[in-house]
Amino acid sequence: MAIITAKDLSFAYDGKTVLEGVNFALSVGDYLCVVGENGSGKSTLVKGLLGLKAPDGGSIVFGEGLKPTEIGYLPQQTALQRDFPASVREVVLSGCLNGLGRRLHYGPAERERARMNMERMGIEELADTSYQALSGGQQQRVLLARALCATKKLLLLDEPVTGLDPIATGEMYNLIKLVNLCDSITVVMVSHDIHAAVRYATHILHLGQRQLYFGTAADYKESAPARRFLGGSRL
Amino acid sequence: MSELARMFSYHFMQRALIVGVLVSLCAALLGVSLVLKRYSMIGDGLSHVGFGALAVASAFHLAPLAAAVPVVVLAAILLLRMSQSSRLKGDALIALVSSSALAVGVISVSLTTGMNTEVSSYMFGSVLSLSRSDAILSVLLSLAVLLLFAAFYPRLFAVTFDESFARATGTRAARYNTLLAVLTAVTVVLGMRMMGALLISSLIIFPALSAMRVCRSFRSVILCAACVSVGCFLAGLVASYFLSTPTGASIVIANLLVFGLCSLLGMRNIH
């Protein structure tokens, strides 16, 4: 059974359709890269999957016991977050909020979960450091650890390597792949970087205000949308 | 020392001390979230709405605090909603609402009693003239603000740090933004008695800004802001007693000095 199924999905702002004809299904452990130019509807699809924007038509169905509030989301960084006084531990711990239910405060189980995910991302020794003092790559690893606290099944990453230097970018991609392979966590990643997309992902979804391609990454390399996207050169 | 002991042997001083410490705590805790969410101007706007409400209430001989709290709470919810969804820009809207409320207050004052000491105390604060029933209401309300803040601390942190993540993982962010606005409204009305409508927003904003200069985690910023706020209140109260300066203004000056000190310390940490 699929963990996410999108069927004839479309989105509109003020009655104007911005994305339509989206059909895809992902199984547990799949790694989907969503590619497309600016304004192609990638961010809208992310909002739709998170339940922050209601679809104009069609449906999103979650399977395998995944609840819509258990998606590990890594948002694009905002200027607000960068100068926010918060320790790494506080940020990671806030990912455990959806597991609290009716409880008001974090308990030992949440603290342990946060510690484990910091260890997994290699940021355990930074736990008491201020988030704003970290490098871009370290900040993204903190946000990935927070996302992992929020989910056991699905990560949704919105441009996770934007603004990172090549070394930090490579590290980030490897960490995401590691989590995908070792823990069978399904990954949905929005990206500009089409070369990395076909290298790491198992599936590609190419958007251009409608669905231009959905299928495996291997087939995508030979497809017409990929060639057009790259202006004739081959992947 | 004996002068200090004598100062706090007066009943009105004891009342001022208890209410002032509690309201300063509330203002500091909420201030951190408001400053970080870029809602600082809401506190300022609400104080003008509060002045309007108090002026109208006194014109109709209603209990000023009990009448002003619900009006300002409503205004806070309205300002929050409008600043998020309206076509008008949030800060422009707050300026509109606050000056309109001020105008209503000024007109109702001039049509009834004129500029008397009571009106002036709403403008510039008079913590020493708190009545017994006002003091009891202030203590109860500020305890409620402190308890609610402590109870929802993890959720308030989450919606302050990253609202879209909090919403995506099922936290009802709108509910906690409203909670923040309501708590701020209550604190503003309580603080107006002490600081006056013109000075109350500094009680909310200064301690948070000072703490953010020197502290680097959310918890330490909150704790530091609370200490700064209470410390500056005490310094302002004592200074006003001995130097015969207005209490509210003395507290603001104490906050300004601490802010300068924290800025210097913060600059030294960076370089």
Coordinates of C-alpha atoms in Angstrom, one line a residue:
Chain A
M1 CA 0.0 0.0 0.0
A2 CA 1.2 3.5 -0.8
I3 CA 2.2 5.9 2.0
I4 CA 1.0 9.0 -0.1
T5 CA -1.3 8.9 -3.0
A6 CA -2.2 12.1 -4.9
K7 CA -5.1 11.9 -7.3
D8 CA -6.0 14.5 -9.9
L9 CA -4.7 17.1 -7.5
S10 CA -5.1 20.8 -8.3
F11 CA -4.6 24.0 -6.4
A12 CA -5.9 27.5 -7.0
Y13 CA -5.3 31.0 -5.5
D14 CA -8.3 33.4 -5.7
G15 CA -9.9 31.1 -8.3
K16 CA -6.8 31.1 -10.5
T17 CA -5.4 27.6 -11.0
V18 CA -1.7 27.4 -10.2
L19 CA -1.2 23.7 -10.3
E20 CA -3.2 20.9 -11.8
G21 CA -3.3 17.2 -13.0
V22 CA -0.9 15.9 -10.2
N23 CA -1.0 12.1 -9.9
F24 CA 1.5 10.1 -8.0
A25 CA 1.9 7.4 -5.5
L26 CA 4.9 6.7 -3.2
S27 CA 5.7 3.5 -1.3
V28 CA 7.5 3.3 2.0
G29 CA 11.2 4.0 1.5
D30 CA 10.8 5.9 -1.8
Y31 CA 12.8 9.1 -2.3
L32 CA 10.9 11.6 -4.4
C33 CA 12.5 14.8 -5.8
V34 CA 10.1 17.5 -6.9
V35 CA 11.7 19.7 -9.6
G36 CA 10.6 22.6 -11.7
E37 CA 11.3 26.3 -12.3
N38 CA 10.2 29.1 -10.0
G39 CA 6.4 29.5 -10.0
S40 CA 5.9 25.9 -11.2
G41 CA 3.8 25.0 -8.2
K42 CA 6.4 23.2 -6.0
S43 CA 5.8 25.3 -2.9
T44 CA 2.0 25.0 -3.4
L45 CA 2.3 21.3 -3.5
V46 CA 4.3 21.3 -0.3
K47 CA 1.6 23.4 1.5
G48 CA -1.0 21.0 0.1
L49 CA 0.8 17.9 1.5
L50 CA 1.2 19.6 4.9
G51 CA -2.5 20.4 5.0
L52 CA -1.7 24.2 5.1
K53 CA -3.6 24.7 1.8
A54 CA -6.7 22.9 0.8
P55 CA -6.7 21.4 -2.7
D56 CA -9.0 22.9 -5.3
G57 CA -9.8 19.5 -6.7
G58 CA -8.6 15.9 -6.3
S59 CA -7.4 14.3 -3.2
I60 CA -4.3 13.4 -1.1
V61 CA -4.5 10.1 0.8
F62 CA -2.0 9.0 3.4
G63 CA -1.5 5.3 4.0
E64 CA 0.6 3.0 6.2
G65 CA -0.8 4.6 9.3
L66 CA 0.8 8.0 8.6
K67 CA -1.2 10.9 10.2
P68 CA -1.0 14.2 8.4
T69 CA 0.5 15.8 11.5
E70 CA 3.3 13.3 11.6
I71 CA 5.2 14.7 8.6
G72 CA 8.8 15.8 9.4
Y73 CA 8.9 19.1 7.7
L74 CA 12.0 21.1 6.9
P75 CA 10.9 24.6 5.8
Q76 CA 12.8 27.1 3.7
Q77 CA 14.7 29.3 6.1
T78 CA 13.2 32.7 6.9
A79 CA 15.1 35.7 8.1
L80 CA 13.2 35.6 11.3
Q81 CA 14.7 32.2 12.3
R82 CA 18.3 33.3 11.7
D83 CA 18.5 35.9 14.5
F84 CA 16.3 34.0 17.0
P85 CA 17.8 33.4 20.4
A86 CA 17.4 29.6 20.9
S87 CA 19.7 26.8 21.8
V88 CA 20.1 23.8 19.4
R89 CA 18.5 21.6 22.1
E90 CA 15.4 23.9 22.3
V91 CA 14.9 23.9 18.5
V92 CA 15.3 20.1 18.1
L93 CA 13.0 19.4 21.1
S94 CA 10.3 21.6 19.5
G95 CA 9.9 18.8 16.9
C96 CA 8.5 16.5 19.5
L97 CA 5.5 18.8 20.1
N98 CA 3.1 16.7 18.0
G99 CA 3.8 13.7 20.2
L100 CA 2.7 15.5 23.4
G101 CA -1.0 15.0 22.9
R102 CA -2.7 16.6 25.8
R103 CA 0.4 16.9 27.9
L104 CA 1.7 20.4 28.5
H105 CA 5.5 19.8 28.8
Y106 CA 8.2 17.5 27.4
G107 CA 9.0 14.4 29.4
P108 CA 12.1 12.1 29.5
A109 CA 10.9 10.2 26.3
E110 CA 10.9 13.4 24.3
R111 CA 14.3 14.5 25.7
E112 CA 15.8 11.2 24.7
R113 CA 14.3 11.3 21.3
A114 CA 15.8 14.8 20.7
R115 CA 19.2 13.6 22.0
M116 CA 19.1 10.6 19.7
N117 CA 18.3 12.7 16.7
M118 CA 21.0 15.2 17.5
E119 CA 23.5 12.3 17.8
R120 CA 22.3 11.0 14.4
M121 CA 22.9 14.3 12.8
G122 CA 26.3 14.7 14.5
I123 CA 25.3 17.9 16.4
E124 CA 25.1 16.5 19.9
E125 CA 28.1 18.5 21.1
L126 CA 26.4 21.7 19.8
A127 CA 23.3 21.0 22.0
D128 CA 23.8 24.1 24.2
T129 CA 25.1 26.3 21.5
S130 CA 23.0 29.2 20.1
Y131 CA 21.2 28.3 16.9
Q132 CA 22.1 31.7 15.4
A133 CA 25.8 31.2 15.9
L134 CA 25.9 28.1 13.7
S135 CA 27.0 27.9 10.1
G136 CA 24.3 27.4 7.4
G137 CA 25.1 23.7 7.1
Q138 CA 24.9 23.1 10.9
Q139 CA 21.6 25.0 11.0
Q140 CA 20.1 22.8 8.4
R141 CA 21.2 19.7 10.3
V142 CA 19.5 21.1 13.4
L143 CA 16.3 21.6 11.4
L144 CA 16.7 18.0 10.0
A145 CA 17.0 16.6 13.5
R146 CA 13.9 18.6 14.5
A147 CA 12.0 17.1 11.5
L148 CA 13.1 13.6 12.5
C149 CA 11.7 14.2 16.0
A150 CA 8.3 14.9 14.4
T151 CA 8.1 11.8 12.2
K152 CA 8.9 8.1 12.0
K153 CA 7.7 7.8 8.4
L154 CA 7.9 10.8 6.1
L155 CA 10.3 13.7 5.6
L156 CA 9.2 16.7 3.5
L157 CA 12.2 18.9 2.7
D158 CA 11.7 22.3 1.0
E159 CA 15.0 23.3 -0.7
P160 CA 17.2 22.0 2.1
V161 CA 20.5 22.9 0.5
T162 CA 19.8 26.5 -0.6
G163 CA 22.6 28.8 0.4
L164 CA 25.0 26.0 1.5
D165 CA 28.5 25.7 0.3
P166 CA 29.4 22.6 -1.8
I167 CA 30.8 20.6 1.1
A168 CA 27.8 21.3 3.4
T169 CA 25.5 20.5 0.4
G170 CA 27.1 17.1 -0.1
E171 CA 27.0 16.3 3.6
M172 CA 23.3 17.3 3.8
Y173 CA 22.4 15.1 0.8
N174 CA 24.3 12.2 2.3
L175 CA 22.6 12.5 5.7
I176 CA 19.2 12.6 4.0
K177 CA 20.0 9.5 1.9
L178 CA 21.3 7.7 5.1
V179 CA 18.0 8.4 6.9
N180 CA 16.1 7.2 3.8
L181 CA 18.0 4.0 3.5
C182 CA 18.7 3.0 7.2
D183 CA 15.3 3.9 8.7
S184 CA 13.1 3.4 5.6
I185 CA 11.8 6.9 6.0
T186 CA 10.1 8.1 2.8
V187 CA 11.6 11.4 1.6
V188 CA 9.9 14.1 -0.5
M189 CA 12.3 16.9 -1.4
V190 CA 11.8 20.1 -3.3
S191 CA 14.9 21.0 -5.2
H192 CA 16.4 23.3 -7.8
D193 CA 19.4 21.0 -8.2
I194 CA 18.3 18.5 -10.9
H195 CA 21.7 16.8 -11.1
A196 CA 21.6 15.9 -7.4
A197 CA 18.0 15.0 -7.8
V198 CA 18.6 12.2 -10.3
R199 CA 21.6 11.0 -8.4
Y200 CA 20.0 10.5 -5.0
A201 CA 16.2 10.2 -5.6
T202 CA 14.4 7.0 -6.7
H203 CA 11.5 9.0 -8.2
I204 CA 11.1 12.4 -9.9
L205 CA 8.1 14.6 -10.1
H206 CA 8.5 17.5 -12.6
L207 CA 6.1 20.3 -12.3
G208 CA 5.4 23.3 -14.6
Q209 CA 2.0 24.5 -13.3
R210 CA 0.8 21.0 -14.1
Q211 CA 2.5 17.6 -13.9
L212 CA 5.1 17.2 -16.7
Y213 CA 6.6 14.0 -15.5
F214 CA 6.3 11.4 -12.7
G215 CA 8.3 8.2 -12.7
T216 CA 11.6 6.7 -11.6
A217 CA 14.7 8.8 -11.7
A218 CA 16.4 6.4 -14.1
D219 CA 13.6 6.8 -16.7
Y220 CA 13.5 10.6 -16.1
K221 CA 17.0 11.0 -17.5
E222 CA 15.8 9.9 -20.9
S223 CA 12.6 11.8 -20.9
A224 CA 11.6 14.9 -22.9
P225 CA 10.9 17.2 -19.9
A226 CA 14.4 16.5 -18.5
R227 CA 16.0 17.4 -21.8
R228 CA 14.0 20.6 -22.1
F229 CA 14.7 21.6 -18.5
L230 CA 18.4 21.3 -19.1
G231 CA 18.3 23.1 -22.5
G232 CA 19.3 20.1 -24.6
S233 CA 22.2 18.7 -22.5
R234 CA 21.9 15.2 -21.1
L235 CA 22.1 14.2 -17.5
Chain B
M1 CA 18.3 51.2 54.9
S2 CA 15.9 52.5 57.5
E3 CA 14.6 54.9 54.9
L4 CA 13.9 51.9 52.6
A5 CA 12.1 50.1 55.4
R6 CA 10.0 53.1 56.1
M7 CA 9.2 53.5 52.4
F8 CA 7.7 49.9 52.3
S9 CA 5.8 50.3 55.6
Y10 CA 3.2 52.4 53.8
H11 CA 0.2 50.3 52.5
F12 CA 0.1 52.0 49.2
M13 CA 3.8 51.2 48.7
Q14 CA 3.3 47.5 49.5
R15 CA 0.4 47.4 47.1
A16 CA 2.5 49.1 44.4
L17 CA 5.4 46.7 45.1
I18 CA 3.3 43.5 44.7
V19 CA 1.3 44.6 41.7
G20 CA 4.4 46.1 40.0
V21 CA 6.5 43.0 40.4
L22 CA 3.8 40.7 39.0
V23 CA 3.0 43.0 36.1
S24 CA 6.7 43.5 35.3
L25 CA 7.0 39.7 35.1
C26 CA 4.1 39.3 32.8
A27 CA 5.3 42.1 30.5
A28 CA 8.8 40.6 30.3
L29 CA 7.7 37.1 29.5
L30 CA 5.2 38.2 26.8
G31 CA 7.6 40.8 25.5
V32 CA 10.1 38.2 24.3
S33 CA 7.5 36.5 22.1
L34 CA 6.1 39.8 20.9
V35 CA 9.5 41.2 19.9
L36 CA 10.5 38.0 18.2
K37 CA 7.2 37.7 16.3
R38 CA 7.6 41.4 15.2
Y39 CA 4.4 42.3 17.1
S40 CA 6.0 45.0 19.2
M41 CA 3.7 47.7 17.8
I42 CA 0.6 45.8 19.0
G43 CA 1.5 46.5 22.6
D44 CA 1.8 50.2 21.8
G45 CA -1.5 50.2 19.8
L46 CA -3.3 48.4 22.6
S47 CA -2.2 50.9 25.2
H48 CA -4.0 53.7 23.3
V49 CA -7.1 51.6 23.0
G50 CA -6.8 51.0 26.7
F51 CA -6.6 54.8 27.3
G52 CA -9.8 55.3 25.2
A53 CA -11.6 52.6 27.1
L54 CA -10.5 53.9 30.5
A55 CA -11.6 57.4 29.6
V56 CA -15.0 56.3 28.4
A57 CA -15.4 54.1 31.4
S58 CA -14.7 56.9 33.8
A59 CA -17.0 59.2 31.9
F60 CA -19.8 56.7 32.6
H61 CA -18.6 56.1 36.2
L62 CA -17.8 52.4 35.5
A63 CA -15.0 50.5 37.3
P64 CA -12.1 51.5 35.0
L65 CA -10.1 48.2 35.1
A66 CA -13.0 45.9 34.8
A67 CA -14.4 47.8 31.9
A68 CA -11.1 48.3 30.0
V69 CA -9.9 44.6 30.1
P70 CA -12.6 43.2 27.9
V71 CA -12.4 46.1 25.4
V72 CA -8.7 45.8 25.0
V73 CA -8.8 42.0 24.8
L74 CA -11.3 42.4 21.9
A75 CA -9.1 45.0 20.3
A76 CA -6.1 42.7 20.5
I77 CA -7.9 39.8 18.8
L78 CA -9.1 42.2 16.1
L79 CA -5.6 43.7 15.5
L80 CA -4.1 40.2 15.3
R81 CA -6.7 39.0 12.8
M82 CA -6.5 42.1 10.7
S83 CA -2.7 42.3 10.6
Q84 CA -2.6 38.7 9.3
S85 CA -5.3 38.8 6.7
S86 CA -6.2 42.3 5.7
R87 CA -5.1 44.2 2.6
L88 CA -4.1 47.1 4.9
K89 CA -0.6 46.6 6.2
G90 CA -0.5 45.5 9.8
D91 CA 1.6 48.4 11.2
A92 CA -0.5 51.0 9.4
L93 CA -3.6 49.4 10.7
I94 CA -2.4 49.5 14.3
A95 CA -1.6 53.2 13.9
L96 CA -5.1 53.8 12.6
V97 CA -6.8 51.9 15.5
S98 CA -4.6 53.4 18.2
S99 CA -5.0 57.1 17.1
S100 CA -8.8 56.6 16.7
A101 CA -9.1 55.1 20.2
L102 CA -7.0 58.0 21.6
A103 CA -9.3 60.5 19.9
V104 CA -12.4 58.8 21.3
G105 CA -10.8 59.0 24.8
V106 CA -9.7 62.6 24.5
I107 CA -13.2 63.7 23.3
S108 CA -15.0 61.8 26.1
V109 CA -12.7 63.4 28.6
S110 CA -13.3 66.9 27.4
L111 CA -17.0 66.4 27.2
T112 CA -17.3 65.2 30.8
T113 CA -14.7 65.9 33.5
G114 CA -12.0 67.7 31.7
M115 CA -8.3 67.0 32.2
N116 CA -8.3 66.0 35.9
T117 CA -5.7 64.0 37.9
E118 CA -7.5 60.8 37.1
V119 CA -7.1 61.2 33.4
S120 CA -3.5 62.3 33.8
S121 CA -2.9 59.1 35.8
Y122 CA -4.0 57.0 32.9
M123 CA -1.7 58.9 30.6
F124 CA 1.4 58.8 32.7
G125 CA 0.7 56.2 35.3
S126 CA 0.3 56.4 39.1
V127 CA 1.1 53.1 40.7
L128 CA 0.8 54.7 44.1
S129 CA -2.9 55.5 43.7
L130 CA -4.0 51.8 43.2
S131 CA -7.2 51.1 45.1
R132 CA -7.5 47.9 47.1
S133 CA -10.0 46.3 44.6
D134 CA -7.8 47.3 41.7
A135 CA -4.8 45.8 43.4
I136 CA -6.7 42.5 44.0
L137 CA -7.9 42.3 40.4
S138 CA -4.4 43.1 39.2
V139 CA -2.8 40.3 41.3
L140 CA -5.4 37.7 40.1
L141 CA -5.1 38.6 36.5
S142 CA -1.3 38.7 36.4
L143 CA -1.1 35.4 38.2
A144 CA -3.4 34.0 35.5
V145 CA -1.2 35.4 32.8
L146 CA 1.9 33.9 34.4
L147 CA 0.3 30.5 34.9
L148 CA -1.0 30.3 31.3
F149 CA 2.4 31.3 29.9
A150 CA 4.2 28.6 31.9
A151 CA 1.6 26.0 31.0
F152 CA 1.9 26.6 27.2
Y153 CA 5.6 27.5 27.2
P154 CA 6.6 24.7 24.7
R155 CA 3.8 25.5 22.3
L156 CA 4.4 29.3 22.5
F157 CA 8.1 28.6 21.8
A158 CA 7.2 26.5 18.8
V159 CA 4.8 29.1 17.2
T160 CA 7.2 31.9 17.9
F161 CA 10.3 30.2 16.5
D162 CA 8.7 28.7 13.4
E163 CA 5.0 29.0 12.8
S164 CA 4.8 27.1 9.6
F165 CA 6.6 24.1 11.1
A166 CA 4.3 24.2 14.2
R167 CA 1.2 24.3 12.0
A168 CA 2.4 21.5 9.7
T169 CA 2.9 19.3 12.7
G170 CA -0.6 19.9 14.0
T171 CA -0.2 22.7 16.5
R172 CA -3.1 25.1 16.2
A173 CA -0.9 28.2 15.8
A174 CA -3.9 30.6 15.4
R175 CA -5.1 29.5 18.9
Y176 CA -1.7 30.3 20.5
N177 CA -1.3 33.6 18.6
T178 CA -4.7 34.5 20.0
L179 CA -3.7 33.4 23.5
L180 CA -0.6 35.6 23.2
A181 CA -2.7 38.6 22.1
V182 CA -5.2 38.1 24.9
L183 CA -2.4 37.8 27.6
T184 CA -0.8 40.9 26.1
A185 CA -4.0 42.9 26.3
V186 CA -4.5 42.0 29.9
T187 CA -0.9 42.9 30.7
V188 CA -1.2 46.2 28.9
V189 CA -4.3 47.3 30.8
L190 CA -2.7 46.3 34.2
G191 CA 0.5 48.0 33.2
M192 CA -1.3 51.2 32.3
R193 CA -2.2 51.9 35.9
M194 CA 1.5 51.7 36.7
M195 CA 3.2 53.1 33.7
G196 CA 0.5 55.1 31.9
A197 CA -0.7 54.7 28.4
L198 CA 2.2 56.5 26.9
L199 CA 4.9 54.4 28.6
I200 CA 3.5 50.9 28.9
S201 CA 4.9 49.5 25.7
S202 CA 8.5 50.2 26.9
L203 CA 7.8 47.8 29.8
I204 CA 7.0 45.1 27.3
I205 CA 9.8 45.7 24.8
F206 CA 12.8 46.9 26.7
P207 CA 13.5 43.9 28.9
A208 CA 13.2 41.5 25.9
L209 CA 15.6 43.6 23.8
S210 CA 18.1 43.9 26.7
A211 CA 18.0 40.2 27.4
M212 CA 18.5 39.4 23.7
R213 CA 21.7 41.4 23.6
V214 CA 23.4 39.1 26.1
C215 CA 21.6 35.7 26.2
R216 CA 21.6 33.1 23.4
S217 CA 18.9 30.5 24.3
F218 CA 15.2 31.1 24.5
R219 CA 15.0 30.0 28.1
S220 CA 17.8 32.2 29.3
V221 CA 16.4 35.2 27.3
I222 CA 13.1 34.7 29.1
L223 CA 14.7 34.4 32.6
C224 CA 17.0 37.3 32.0
A225 CA 14.2 39.5 30.7
A226 CA 12.1 38.7 33.8
C227 CA 15.1 39.7 36.1
V228 CA 15.7 42.9 34.1
S229 CA 12.1 43.8 34.2
V230 CA 11.6 43.3 38.0
G231 CA 15.0 44.9 38.7
C232 CA 14.2 48.0 36.7
F233 CA 10.8 48.2 38.3
L234 CA 12.3 48.2 41.8
A235 CA 15.0 50.7 40.8
G236 CA 12.4 53.0 39.3
L237 CA 10.1 52.7 42.3
V238 CA 12.8 53.5 44.8
A239 CA 14.2 56.3 42.7
S240 CA 10.7 57.8 42.3
Y241 CA 10.3 57.7 46.1
F242 CA 13.6 59.4 46.9
L243 CA 13.9 61.7 44.0
S244 CA 10.1 62.5 43.7
T245 CA 10.2 61.6 40.0
P246 CA 7.1 60.0 38.3
T247 CA 7.3 56.2 38.8
G248 CA 6.5 55.1 35.2
A249 CA 9.1 57.4 33.7
S250 CA 11.7 56.4 36.2
I251 CA 11.2 52.7 35.3
V252 CA 11.6 53.5 31.6
I253 CA 14.9 55.4 32.3
A254 CA 16.1 52.4 34.4
N255 CA 15.3 50.1 31.5
L256 CA 17.1 52.4 29.1
L257 CA 20.2 52.3 31.2
V258 CA 20.1 48.5 31.4
F259 CA 19.6 48.3 27.7
G260 CA 22.7 50.4 27.1
L261 CA 24.7 48.3 29.4
C262 CA 23.5 45.1 27.8
S263 CA 24.2 46.4 24.3
L264 CA 27.8 47.2 25.4
L265 CA 28.2 43.7 26.9
G266 CA 26.7 42.1 23.8
M267 CA 29.1 44.0 21.5
R268 CA 32.1 42.8 23.6
N269 CA 30.9 39.2 23.2
I270 CA 30.7 39.3 19.5
H271 CA 34.1 40.9 18.8

